[in-house]
């Protein structure tokens, strides 16, 4: 009986892992993208428990062979997927190089803080204190309500340039900047209640950088959301940014792990870089559950930047840890980066995800009647300018 339970648990891990190969948008299928480390830990625990239990409760040799083979295979498979996000591999984006004796190049340094506030969180002053201590140039904050906007006005002297889009549906957004914002758009790419912010800032050295904040809706069971909208939003951004020739970075809570097929498709399409690769997991969610944490909050950047540093920030009441990334803007694109190359079939996968989202939005009631979306379009157009 007990060994039968071990077999069933092993089979469940195997089926779930195989489901992660599918691009089907159902939340149950895509949820298996997330817990790769947890699957490894459980697989090892099952294998060890089985062989310890055999001391008292014998089992057929075939059962042991099946459990050992499958669990070992799962550990190898998921390790290969997660390993690029450890410092055991070479970084995808090269590190910033400073002249001997130089500690920083302030005019070319761009310090970005990405923070999901959690709309219900009321630790306003704790968060403001963290922001002041981190001293970023730009803050991309997700889930601000009007209360959050009102209770963080003490930051205004530090960030004289601001783009505010508070909402009460967990998809508000704001960008706070020490640097001048030359122009910006608030855009609704897939769903008319989920904004992105597309801004151009001017750095201290005069260079202009495109900064994009995103927070697509996650696949999850409570509201029966699938991954259609999230996938389409990342695909659309990837399609646009592959033609961007100026410095660009895109950051936010992607509600997707760094190693998922969707994020990797985005990187291959856009030609952007993930500073996590080769440096560490930097798990940002869930801040309250150490045993169930994933890298959900991201900053991806163009080859114009090198990476000076990346670190998680302390817990400030949200279910996400803020993440702080230091980028160095170089005089020209750096050739030593390890860009991800497009694969055969990427274009078909892009078209499938866009068509899936187009059908979904055509059947979904409009929530903001004065907004439109661009699902299925290969180019963006401004949707809303504030």
Coordinates of N, CA, C and O in Angstrom, one line a residue, residues 232-377:
X232 N 0.0 36.6 -24.7 CA -0.2 37.6 -25.8 C 0.5 38.9 -25.5 O 1.2 39.5 -26.4
X233 N 0.4 39.4 -24.3 CA 1.1 40.6 -24.0 C 2.6 40.5 -24.1 O 3.2 41.4 -24.7
X234 N 3.2 39.4 -23.6 CA 4.6 39.3 -23.7 C 5.0 39.1 -25.2 O 6.1 39.6 -25.6
X235 N 4.2 38.4 -26.0 CA 4.5 38.2 -27.4 C 4.5 39.6 -28.1 O 5.4 39.9 -28.9
X236 N 3.5 40.4 -27.8 CA 3.3 41.7 -28.5 C 4.5 42.6 -28.2 O 5.1 43.3 -29.0
X237 N 4.9 42.6 -26.9 CA 6.1 43.4 -26.5 C 7.3 42.9 -27.2 O 8.2 43.6 -27.7
X238 N 7.5 41.6 -27.3 CA 8.7 41.0 -27.9 C 8.7 41.4 -29.4 O 9.8 41.7 -29.9
X239 N 7.6 41.3 -30.1 CA 7.5 41.7 -31.5 C 7.9 43.2 -31.7 O 8.5 43.5 -32.7
X240 N 7.4 44.0 -30.8 CA 7.8 45.4 -31.0 C 9.2 45.7 -30.7 O 9.9 46.4 -31.4
X241 N 9.7 45.2 -29.6 CA 11.0 45.6 -29.1 C 12.1 45.0 -29.9 O 13.3 45.4 -29.9
X242 N 11.9 44.0 -30.7 CA 12.9 43.4 -31.6 C 13.4 44.4 -32.6 O 14.5 44.3 -33.1
X243 N 12.6 45.4 -32.9 CA 12.9 46.5 -33.9 C 13.5 47.7 -33.2 O 13.8 48.7 -33.9
X244 N 13.6 47.7 -31.9 CA 14.0 48.9 -31.2 C 15.6 49.0 -31.3 O 16.3 48.0 -30.9
X245 N 16.1 50.1 -31.7 CA 17.5 50.3 -31.9 C 18.1 51.1 -30.7 O 19.3 51.1 -30.6
X246 N 17.3 51.8 -29.9 CA 17.8 52.6 -28.8 C 17.8 51.8 -27.5 O 17.1 50.7 -27.5
X247 N 18.5 52.3 -26.5 CA 18.4 51.5 -25.2 C 17.0 51.3 -24.7 O 16.2 52.3 -24.7
X248 N 16.7 50.2 -24.2 CA 15.4 49.9 -23.7 C 15.5 48.9 -22.6 O 16.3 48.0 -22.5
X249 N 14.6 49.0 -21.6 CA 14.4 48.0 -20.6 C 12.9 47.9 -20.3 O 12.1 48.8 -20.4
X250 N 12.5 46.7 -20.0 CA 11.1 46.4 -19.6 C 11.1 45.6 -18.3 O 11.9 44.7 -18.1
X251 N 10.3 46.1 -17.4 CA 10.3 45.5 -16.1 C 8.9 45.4 -15.5 O 8.0 46.2 -15.9
X252 N 8.7 44.6 -14.5 CA 7.5 44.5 -13.8 C 7.2 43.1 -13.3 O 8.1 42.2 -13.3
X253 N 6.0 42.8 -12.8 CA 5.6 41.5 -12.3 C 5.0 40.8 -13.5 O 3.9 41.1 -13.9
X254 N 5.7 39.9 -14.1 CA 5.2 39.2 -15.3 C 4.3 38.1 -15.0 O 3.7 37.5 -15.9
X255 N 4.1 37.8 -13.7 CA 3.3 36.6 -13.4 C 3.8 35.4 -14.1 O 3.0 34.5 -14.5
X256 N 5.1 35.3 -14.3 CA 5.7 34.1 -15.0 C 7.1 34.0 -14.5 O 7.8 34.9 -14.2
X257 N 7.5 32.7 -14.5 CA 8.9 32.4 -14.0 C 9.9 32.7 -15.1 O 9.6 32.6 -16.3
X258 N 11.1 32.9 -14.7 CA 12.2 33.3 -15.6 C 12.5 32.1 -16.6 O 13.0 32.4 -17.7
X259 N 12.2 30.9 -16.2 CA 12.6 29.7 -17.0 C 11.4 29.2 -17.9 O 11.6 28.2 -18.6
X260 N 10.3 29.9 -17.9 CA 9.1 29.3 -18.6 C 9.3 29.5 -20.1 O 10.1 30.3 -20.6
X261 N 8.5 28.7 -20.9 CA 8.6 28.8 -22.3 C 8.2 30.1 -22.8 O 8.7 30.6 -23.8
X262 N 7.2 30.8 -22.1 CA 6.8 32.1 -22.6 C 7.8 33.2 -22.4 O 8.1 34.0 -23.3
X263 N 8.5 33.1 -21.3 CA 9.6 34.1 -21.1 C 10.8 33.9 -22.0 O 11.3 34.8 -22.6
X264 N 11.1 32.6 -22.2 CA 12.2 32.3 -23.2 C 11.8 32.7 -24.6 O 12.6 33.2 -25.4
X265 N 10.5 32.5 -25.0 CA 10.1 33.0 -26.3 C 10.2 34.5 -26.4 O 10.6 35.0 -27.4
X266 N 9.8 35.2 -25.4 CA 9.9 36.7 -25.3 C 11.4 37.1 -25.5 O 11.6 38.0 -26.3
X267 N 12.3 36.5 -24.8 CA 13.7 36.9 -25.0 C 14.3 36.6 -26.4 O 15.0 37.4 -26.9
X268 N 13.9 35.4 -26.9 CA 14.3 35.1 -28.3 C 13.8 36.1 -29.3 O 14.4 36.5 -30.2
X269 N 12.5 36.5 -29.1 CA 11.9 37.4 -30.1 C 12.4 38.8 -29.9 O 12.7 39.5 -30.9
X270 N 12.5 39.3 -28.7 CA 12.8 40.7 -28.5 C 14.3 41.0 -28.7 O 14.7 42.1 -28.9
X271 N 15.2 40.0 -28.4 CA 16.6 40.2 -28.4 C 17.1 40.9 -27.2 O 18.2 41.4 -27.1
X272 N 16.3 40.9 -26.1 CA 16.7 41.4 -24.8 C 17.4 40.4 -24.0 O 17.5 39.2 -24.3
X273 N 17.9 40.8 -22.8 CA 18.7 40.0 -22.0 C 18.1 39.9 -20.6 O 17.5 40.9 -20.1
X274 N 18.3 38.8 -19.9 CA 17.8 38.6 -18.6 C 19.0 38.6 -17.6 O 19.9 37.7 -17.6
X275 N 19.2 39.7 -16.8 CA 20.3 39.8 -15.9 C 20.4 38.7 -14.8 O 21.4 38.5 -14.2
X276 N 19.3 38.0 -14.6 CA 19.3 36.9 -13.6 C 20.1 35.7 -14.1 O 20.8 35.0 -13.3
X277 N 20.1 35.5 -15.4 CA 20.8 34.3 -15.9 C 22.3 34.3 -15.6 O 23.0 35.3 -16.0
X278 N 22.8 33.3 -14.9 CA 24.2 33.2 -14.5 C 24.5 34.0 -13.2 O 25.6 34.0 -12.8
X279 N 23.4 34.6 -12.6 CA 23.7 35.3 -11.3 C 22.9 34.8 -10.1 O 23.3 35.0 -9.0
X280 N 21.7 34.2 -10.4 CA 21.0 33.7 -9.2 C 19.5 33.7 -9.5 O 19.0 34.4 -10.5
X281 N 18.7 33.1 -8.7 CA 17.2 33.0 -8.9 C 16.6 34.3 -8.5 O 15.6 34.7 -9.2
X282 N 17.0 34.9 -7.4 CA 16.3 36.1 -6.9 C 14.8 36.0 -6.9 O 14.1 36.7 -7.5
X283 N 14.3 35.0 -6.1 CA 12.9 34.7 -6.0 C 12.2 35.9 -5.3 O 12.5 36.2 -4.2
X284 N 11.2 36.5 -6.0 CA 10.5 37.6 -5.4 C 9.1 37.3 -4.8 O 8.6 38.1 -4.1
X285 N 8.6 36.1 -5.2 CA 7.2 35.7 -4.7 C 7.3 34.2 -4.3 O 7.9 33.4 -5.1
X286 N 6.7 33.8 -3.2 CA 5.9 34.5 -2.3 C 6.7 34.9 -1.1 O 7.3 34.1 -0.5
X287 N 6.6 36.2 -0.7 CA 7.5 36.7 0.4 C 7.2 36.1 1.7 O 8.0 36.0 2.6
X288 N 6.0 35.5 1.9 CA 5.6 35.0 3.2 C 5.7 33.5 3.3 O 5.5 32.9 4.3
X289 N 6.1 32.8 2.2 CA 6.2 31.4 2.2 C 7.6 31.0 1.6 O 7.7 30.9 0.3
X290 N 8.5 30.7 2.4 CA 9.9 30.4 1.9 C 9.9 29.1 1.1 O 10.8 29.0 0.2
X291 N 9.0 28.2 1.3 CA 9.0 27.0 0.6 C 8.3 27.0 -0.8 O 8.3 26.0 -1.5
X292 N 7.7 28.1 -1.1 CA 7.0 28.3 -2.4 C 7.3 29.6 -3.0 O 6.5 30.5 -3.0
X293 N 8.6 29.8 -3.4 CA 9.0 31.1 -4.0 C 9.5 30.9 -5.4 O 10.1 29.9 -5.8
X294 N 9.2 31.9 -6.2 CA 9.5 31.9 -7.6 C 10.0 33.3 -8.1 O 9.7 34.3 -7.5
X295 N 10.8 33.3 -9.2 CA 11.2 34.6 -9.8 C 10.2 35.1 -10.7 O 10.2 34.9 -11.9
X296 N 9.3 36.0 -10.2 CA 8.2 36.5 -11.0 C 8.4 38.0 -11.4 O 7.8 38.4 -12.4
X297 N 9.2 38.7 -10.7 CA 9.4 40.1 -11.0 C 10.7 40.3 -11.8 O 11.7 39.8 -11.3
X298 N 10.7 41.0 -12.9 CA 11.8 40.9 -13.8 C 12.2 42.3 -14.3 O 11.3 43.2 -14.3
X299 N 13.4 42.4 -14.8 CA 13.8 43.5 -15.6 C 14.6 42.9 -16.8 O 15.6 42.1 -16.5
X300 N 14.2 43.1 -18.0 CA 15.0 42.7 -19.2 C 15.5 43.9 -19.9 O 14.8 44.9 -19.9
X301 N 16.7 43.8 -20.5 CA 17.3 45.0 -21.0 C 18.0 44.7 -22.4 O 18.3 43.6 -22.7
X302 N 18.2 45.8 -23.1 CA 18.8 45.7 -24.4 C 20.3 45.5 -24.3 O 20.9 45.8 -23.2
X303 N 21.0 45.1 -25.3 CA 22.5 44.9 -25.2 C 23.3 46.2 -25.0 O 24.5 46.2 -24.9
X304 N 22.6 47.4 -24.9 CA 23.3 48.6 -24.6 C 23.8 48.7 -23.2 O 24.6 49.5 -22.8
X305 N 23.2 47.8 -22.3 CA 23.5 47.8 -20.9 C 24.4 46.6 -20.5 O 24.3 45.5 -21.1
X306 N 25.3 46.9 -19.5 CA 25.9 45.8 -18.8 C 25.3 45.8 -17.3 O 24.7 46.8 -16.9
X307 N 25.6 44.8 -16.6 CA 24.9 44.6 -15.3 C 26.0 44.9 -14.2 O 27.0 44.3 -14.1
X308 N 25.6 45.9 -13.4 CA 26.5 46.3 -12.2 C 26.1 45.6 -10.9 O 26.9 45.5 -10.0
X309 N 24.8 45.2 -10.8 CA 24.4 44.5 -9.6 C 22.9 44.2 -9.7 O 22.2 44.8 -10.4
X310 N 22.5 43.2 -8.9 CA 21.1 42.8 -8.7 C 21.0 42.2 -7.4 O 21.8 41.4 -6.9
X311 N 19.9 42.6 -6.7 CA 19.7 42.1 -5.3 C 18.2 42.3 -4.9 O 17.5 43.2 -5.3
X312 N 17.8 41.3 -4.1 CA 16.4 41.5 -3.5 C 16.5 42.5 -2.4 O 17.5 42.6 -1.7
X313 N 15.3 43.1 -2.1 CA 15.2 44.1 -1.0 C 14.4 43.5 0.1 O 13.7 42.4 -0.1
X314 N 14.4 44.1 1.3 CA 13.7 43.5 2.4 C 12.2 43.4 2.2 O 11.6 44.2 1.4
X315 N 11.5 42.6 3.0 CA 10.1 42.4 3.0 C 9.4 43.7 3.6 O 9.8 44.2 4.6
X316 N 8.5 44.2 2.9 CA 7.8 45.4 3.3 C 6.3 45.3 3.3 O 5.5 46.2 2.9
X317 N 5.8 44.1 3.7 CA 4.4 43.8 3.9 C 3.7 43.2 2.7 O 2.6 42.6 2.8
X318 N 4.3 43.4 1.5 CA 3.7 42.8 0.3 C 4.0 41.3 0.2 O 4.9 40.8 0.9
X319 N 3.3 40.6 -0.7 CA 3.6 39.2 -0.9 C 4.7 39.1 -1.9 O 5.2 37.9 -2.3
X320 N 5.3 40.2 -2.4 CA 6.5 40.2 -3.3 C 7.6 40.9 -2.6 O 7.4 41.9 -1.9
X321 N 8.8 40.4 -2.8 CA 10.0 41.2 -2.4 C 10.3 42.2 -3.5 O 10.3 41.8 -4.7
X322 N 10.7 43.4 -3.2 CA 11.2 44.3 -4.3 C 12.5 43.8 -4.8 O 13.2 43.1 -4.1
X323 N 12.8 44.1 -6.1 CA 14.1 43.7 -6.6 C 14.8 44.9 -7.2 O 14.1 45.7 -7.9
X324 N 16.1 45.1 -6.9 CA 16.8 46.3 -7.4 C 17.9 45.8 -8.3 O 18.7 44.9 -8.1
X325 N 18.0 46.5 -9.5 CA 18.9 46.1 -10.5 C 19.7 47.4 -11.0 O 19.1 48.4 -11.3
X326 N 21.0 47.3 -10.9 CA 21.9 48.3 -11.4 C 22.4 48.0 -12.8 O 23.0 47.0 -13.0
X327 N 22.1 48.9 -13.7 CA 22.6 48.7 -15.1 C 23.5 49.8 -15.5 O 23.4 51.0 -15.0
X328 N 24.5 49.5 -16.3 CA 25.5 50.5 -16.8 C 25.2 50.6 -18.3 O 25.3 49.7 -19.1
X329 N 24.9 51.9 -18.7 CA 24.7 52.2 -20.1 C 26.0 52.4 -20.8 O 26.8 53.3 -20.5
X330 N 26.3 51.5 -21.8 CA 27.6 51.6 -22.5 C 27.5 52.5 -23.7 O 26.4 52.9 -24.1
X331 N 28.6 52.9 -24.2 CA 28.6 53.8 -25.4 C 28.0 53.2 -26.6 O 27.4 53.9 -27.4
X332 N 28.1 51.9 -26.7 CA 27.4 51.2 -27.8 C 27.0 49.8 -27.4 O 27.4 49.4 -26.3
X333 N 26.3 49.1 -28.2 CA 25.9 47.8 -27.9 C 27.1 46.9 -27.6 O 28.1 46.9 -28.2
X334 N 27.0 46.1 -26.5 CA 28.0 45.2 -26.1 C 27.9 43.9 -26.9 O 26.8 43.3 -26.9
X335 N 29.0 43.4 -27.5 CA 28.9 42.2 -28.4 C 29.1 40.9 -27.6 O 28.8 39.9 -28.1
X336 N 29.6 41.0 -26.4 CA 29.9 39.8 -25.6 C 28.7 39.2 -24.9 O 28.8 38.1 -24.3
X337 N 27.6 39.9 -25.0 CA 26.4 39.3 -24.4 C 26.0 37.9 -25.1 O 26.3 37.8 -26.3
X338 N 25.4 37.0 -24.3 CA 25.0 35.7 -24.9 C 23.5 35.8 -25.2 O 22.7 35.3 -24.5
X339 N 23.2 36.4 -26.3 CA 21.8 36.5 -26.7 C 21.2 35.2 -27.1 O 21.9 34.3 -27.6
X340 N 19.9 35.0 -26.8 CA 19.2 33.8 -27.2 C 18.8 33.9 -28.6 O 18.2 34.9 -29.0
X341 N 19.1 32.9 -29.4 CA 18.7 32.9 -30.8 C 17.3 32.3 -31.0 O 16.9 31.4 -30.3
X342 N 16.7 32.8 -32.0 CA 15.3 32.3 -32.3 C 15.4 30.9 -32.8 O 16.4 30.5 -33.4
X343 N 14.3 30.1 -32.5 CA 14.3 28.7 -32.9 C 13.3 28.6 -34.0 O 12.3 29.3 -34.2
X344 N 13.4 27.5 -34.8 CA 12.4 27.2 -35.8 C 11.1 26.9 -35.1 O 11.0 26.3 -34.0
X345 N 10.0 27.5 -35.6 CA 8.7 27.3 -34.9 C 8.3 28.5 -34.1 O 7.2 28.5 -33.6
X346 N 9.2 29.4 -33.8 CA 8.9 30.5 -32.9 C 7.8 31.4 -33.5 O 6.9 31.8 -32.8
X347 N 7.9 31.6 -34.9 CA 6.9 32.5 -35.5 C 5.5 31.8 -35.5 O 4.5 32.5 -35.2
X348 N 5.5 30.5 -35.6 CA 4.2 29.8 -35.5 C 3.6 29.9 -34.1 O 2.4 30.1 -33.9
X349 N 4.5 29.8 -33.1 CA 4.1 29.9 -31.7 C 3.5 31.3 -31.4 O 2.5 31.4 -30.7
X350 N 4.2 32.3 -32.0 CA 3.8 33.7 -31.8 C 2.4 33.9 -32.4 O 1.5 34.4 -31.7
X351 N 2.2 33.4 -33.6 CA 0.9 33.5 -34.3 C -0.2 32.8 -33.5 O -1.3 33.3 -33.4
X352 N 0.1 31.6 -33.0 CA -0.9 30.8 -32.2 C -1.3 31.6 -31.0 O -2.5 31.7 -30.7
X353 N -0.4 32.2 -30.3 CA -0.7 32.9 -29.1 C -1.5 34.2 -29.3 O -2.4 34.5 -28.6
X354 N -1.2 34.8 -30.4 CA -1.9 36.1 -30.7 C -3.3 35.7 -31.2 O -4.3 36.4 -30.9
X355 N -3.4 34.7 -32.0 CA -4.8 34.3 -32.5 C -5.6 33.8 -31.3 O -6.8 34.2 -31.3
X356 N -5.1 33.1 -30.4 CA -5.8 32.6 -29.2 C -6.3 33.8 -28.4 O -7.5 33.8 -28.0
X357 N -5.5 34.9 -28.3 CA -5.9 36.1 -27.5 C -6.9 36.9 -28.3 O -7.8 37.4 -27.7
X358 N -6.8 36.9 -29.6 CA -7.8 37.6 -30.4 C -9.2 37.1 -30.3 O -10.1 37.8 -30.1
X359 N -9.2 35.7 -30.3 CA -10.5 35.1 -30.2 C -11.1 35.3 -28.8 O -12.3 35.6 -28.6
X360 N -10.2 35.3 -27.8 CA -10.6 35.5 -26.4 C -11.2 36.9 -26.2 O -12.2 37.1 -25.5
X361 N -10.5 37.9 -26.7 CA -10.9 39.3 -26.5 C -12.2 39.6 -27.3 O -13.0 40.5 -26.9
X362 N -12.4 38.9 -28.4 CA -13.6 39.2 -29.2 C -14.9 38.7 -28.4 O -16.0 39.2 -28.6
X363 N -14.7 37.7 -27.6 CA -15.8 37.1 -26.8 C -15.9 37.6 -25.4 O -16.8 37.3 -24.7
X364 N -14.9 38.5 -25.0 CA -14.9 39.0 -23.6 C -15.6 40.3 -23.6 O -15.2 41.2 -24.4
X365 N -16.5 40.6 -22.6 CA -17.1 41.9 -22.5 C -16.1 43.0 -22.2 O -15.1 42.8 -21.5
X366 N -16.3 44.2 -22.8 CA -15.4 45.3 -22.6 C -15.7 45.8 -21.1 O -16.8 46.0 -20.7
X367 N -14.6 46.1 -20.4 CA -14.7 46.6 -19.1 C -14.5 48.1 -19.0 O -14.9 48.8 -18.1
X368 N -13.8 48.6 -20.0 CA -13.6 50.1 -20.1 C -13.9 50.5 -21.5 O -13.2 50.3 -22.4
X369 N -15.1 51.0 -21.7 CA -15.6 51.1 -23.1 C -14.9 52.1 -23.9 O -14.9 52.1 -25.1
X370 N -14.1 53.0 -23.3 CA -13.4 54.0 -24.0 C -12.0 53.6 -24.4 O -11.2 54.3 -24.9
X371 N -11.6 52.3 -24.1 CA -10.3 51.8 -24.5 C -10.4 50.8 -25.6 O -11.5 50.1 -25.8
X372 N -9.3 50.6 -26.3 CA -9.2 49.5 -27.3 C -8.0 48.7 -27.0 O -7.2 48.9 -26.1
X373 N -7.8 47.6 -27.8 CA -6.6 46.8 -27.6 C -6.0 46.5 -29.0 O -6.7 46.8 -30.0
X374 N -4.9 45.9 -29.0 CA -4.2 45.7 -30.3 C -3.8 44.2 -30.5 O -2.9 43.9 -31.1
X375 N -4.6 43.3 -29.9 CA -4.3 41.9 -30.1 C -4.4 41.5 -31.6 O -5.3 41.9 -32.3
X376 N -3.4 40.8 -32.0 CA -3.3 40.4 -33.4 C -2.6 41.3 -34.2 O -2.2 41.0 -35.4
X377 N -2.3 42.6 -33.8 CA -1.6 43.5 -34.6 C -0.1 43.2 -34.5 O 0.4 42.9 -33.4

